Amino acid sequence: KQEVTQIPAALSVPEGENLVLNCSFTDSAIYNLQWFRQDPGKGLTSLLLIQSSQREQTSGRLNASLDKSSGRSTLYIAASQPGDSATYLCAATGNTPLVFGKGTRLSVIA
Amino acid sequence: NAGVTQTPKFRILKIGQSMTLQCTQDMNHNYMYWYRQDPGMGLKLIYYSVGAGITDKGEVPNGYNVSRSTTEDFPLRLELAAPSQTSVYFCASSQRSSGQGADTQYFGPGTRLTVL
């Protein structure tokens, strides 16, 4: 059974810092891994999707990497801004639909 | 193009009551999903559907039922509501091509349900 873990559970950084959010998964037989953003009281917005054959994906200040052999993915946020404050969730798709981690709650302090 | 819409946004039920959460998508996606999210937790899959007429259980299906008569709609039925079903419910859809393919999931805004 796939299990997805995100560390840390919460993170607070000053504005302008570069930061890394971590995601690990137990079953490396995945089709893809997605990173989502969730604002308080809102639904989820897909940020990046990495196919199992890819190593990374980039969108603006965001870069996500995938290492299937070690069961890890990272989300790198460059030059963080207060508007980046949200909960970030990763989710892995394999033989079963998305399995989510519990998320990392990010606060960027101005 | 509205994406994924859910109704209602909020609902309070008494124990034992029943209700249907509505979900509609206008992207012609084959795959649709229902998740629940409890405070401080990730999302857990309740049911999913790979196309009209086909549904399958997820991780936490007990106490729920679904149907998929059209590509657009995927309602979730709660029978005999219990306090343990107090949660935020999200519907999502995706288009999966053959093989691995693109599988970005698009989420609705959620339904906040309280059972008292």
PDB file of C-alpha atoms in Angstrom, chain B residues 40-110:
ATOM      1  CA  GLY B  40      -4.757  18.468   9.610  1.00  0.00           C
ATOM      2  CA  MET B  41      -4.939  15.458   7.352  1.00  0.00           C
ATOM      3  CA  GLY B  42      -4.335  14.821   3.707  1.00  0.00           C
ATOM      4  CA  LEU B  43      -7.111  13.827   1.354  1.00  0.00           C
ATOM      5  CA  LYS B  44      -8.511  10.319   1.418  1.00  0.00           C
ATOM      6  CA  LEU B  45     -10.163   8.768  -1.613  1.00  0.00           C
ATOM      7  CA  ILE B  46     -13.789   7.694  -1.130  1.00  0.00           C
ATOM      8  CA  TYR B  47     -14.826   6.539  -4.613  1.00  0.00           C
ATOM      9  CA  TYR B  48     -13.663   7.093  -8.148  1.00  0.00           C
ATOM     10  CA  SER B  49     -14.928   6.526 -11.668  1.00  0.00           C
ATOM     11  CA  VAL B  50     -13.030   5.850 -14.889  1.00  0.00           C
ATOM     12  CA  GLY B  51     -16.024   6.585 -17.104  1.00  0.00           C
ATOM     13  CA  ALA B  52     -19.798   6.647 -17.294  1.00  0.00           C
ATOM     14  CA  GLY B  53     -21.273   3.532 -15.708  1.00  0.00           C
ATOM     15  CA  ILE B  54     -18.028   2.491 -13.996  1.00  0.00           C
ATOM     16  CA  THR B  55     -17.224   3.197 -10.356  1.00  0.00           C
ATOM     17  CA  ASP B  56     -14.814   1.732  -7.835  1.00  0.00           C
ATOM     18  CA  LYS B  57     -14.114   2.018  -4.124  1.00  0.00           C
ATOM     19  CA  GLY B  58     -11.285   4.049  -2.735  1.00  0.00           C
ATOM     20  CA  GLU B  59      -9.701   3.935   0.698  1.00  0.00           C
ATOM     21  CA  VAL B  60     -12.736   5.005   2.785  1.00  0.00           C
ATOM     22  CA  PRO B  61     -15.987   4.021   0.982  1.00  0.00           C
ATOM     23  CA  ASN B  62     -18.104   2.897   3.944  1.00  0.00           C
ATOM     24  CA  GLY B  63     -21.238   4.983   4.448  1.00  0.00           C
ATOM     25  CA  TYR B  64     -21.174   6.409   0.908  1.00  0.00           C
ATOM     26  CA  ASN B  65     -22.516   5.527  -2.511  1.00  0.00           C
ATOM     27  CA  VAL B  66     -21.875   6.927  -5.963  1.00  0.00           C
ATOM     28  CA  SER B  67     -23.228   6.685  -9.470  1.00  0.00           C
ATOM     29  CA  ARG B  68     -21.930   7.867 -12.838  1.00  0.00           C
ATOM     30  CA  SER B  69     -24.694   7.973 -15.410  1.00  0.00           C
ATOM     31  CA  THR B  70     -23.066  10.710 -17.513  1.00  0.00           C
ATOM     32  CA  THR B  71     -19.514  11.870 -18.204  1.00  0.00           C
ATOM     33  CA  GLU B  72     -20.221  15.221 -16.559  1.00  0.00           C
ATOM     34  CA  ASP B  73     -21.839  14.248 -13.262  1.00  0.00           C
ATOM     35  CA  PHE B  74     -20.597  12.218 -10.304  1.00  0.00           C
ATOM     36  CA  PRO B  75     -22.895  12.593  -7.257  1.00  0.00           C
ATOM     37  CA  LEU B  76     -21.932  11.275  -3.827  1.00  0.00           C
ATOM     38  CA  ARG B  77     -24.718   9.926  -1.634  1.00  0.00           C
ATOM     39  CA  LEU B  78     -24.551   9.789   2.153  1.00  0.00           C
ATOM     40  CA  GLU B  79     -27.024   7.413   3.731  1.00  0.00           C
ATOM     41  CA  LEU B  80     -27.716   7.550   7.474  1.00  0.00           C
ATOM     42  CA  ALA B  81     -25.285  10.367   8.227  1.00  0.00           C
ATOM     43  CA  ALA B  82     -22.989   9.909  11.235  1.00  0.00           C
ATOM     44  CA  PRO B  83     -20.783  12.421  13.120  1.00  0.00           C
ATOM     45  CA  SER B  84     -17.717  10.615  11.713  1.00  0.00           C
ATOM     46  CA  GLN B  85     -18.730  11.900   8.281  1.00  0.00           C
ATOM     47  CA  THR B  86     -18.188  15.497   9.344  1.00  0.00           C
ATOM     48  CA  SER B  87     -15.526  16.627   6.893  1.00  0.00           C
ATOM     49  CA  VAL B  88     -14.781  18.682   3.811  1.00  0.00           C
ATOM     50  CA  TYR B  89     -15.588  16.810   0.613  1.00  0.00           C
ATOM     51  CA  PHE B  90     -13.755  17.486  -2.633  1.00  0.00           C
ATOM     52  CA  CYS B  91     -14.633  16.309  -6.093  1.00  0.00           C
ATOM     53  CA  ALA B  92     -11.956  16.161  -8.799  1.00  0.00           C
ATOM     54  CA  SER B  93     -11.572  15.131 -12.416  1.00  0.00           C
ATOM     55  CA  SER B  94      -8.747  14.253 -14.762  1.00  0.00           C
ATOM     56  CA  GLN B  95      -8.057  13.068 -18.285  1.00  0.00           C
ATOM     57  CA  ARG B  96      -5.735  10.122 -18.546  1.00  0.00           C
ATOM     58  CA  SER B  97      -4.452   9.205 -21.954  1.00  0.00           C
ATOM     59  CA  SER B  98      -3.183   5.725 -22.823  1.00  0.00           C
ATOM     60  CA  GLY B  99      -0.225   4.477 -20.852  1.00  0.00           C
ATOM     61  CA  GLN B 100       0.966   6.939 -18.236  1.00  0.00           C
ATOM     62  CA  GLY B 101      -0.235  10.079 -19.932  1.00  0.00           C
ATOM     63  CA  ALA B 102      -1.100  13.428 -18.432  1.00  0.00           C
ATOM     64  CA  ASP B 103      -3.143  13.076 -15.266  1.00  0.00           C
ATOM     65  CA  THR B 104      -3.438  16.512 -13.752  1.00  0.00           C
ATOM     66  CA  GLN B 105      -6.372  16.521 -11.369  1.00  0.00           C
ATOM     67  CA  TYR B 106      -8.667  19.534 -11.227  1.00  0.00           C
ATOM     68  CA  PHE B 107     -10.505  20.083  -7.969  1.00  0.00           C
ATOM     69  CA  GLY B 108     -13.803  21.657  -7.076  1.00  0.00           C
ATOM     70  CA  PRO B 109     -14.081  24.193  -4.228  1.00  0.00           C
ATOM     71  CA  GLY B 110     -15.379  21.632  -1.734  1.00  0.00           C
TER      72      GLY B 110
END
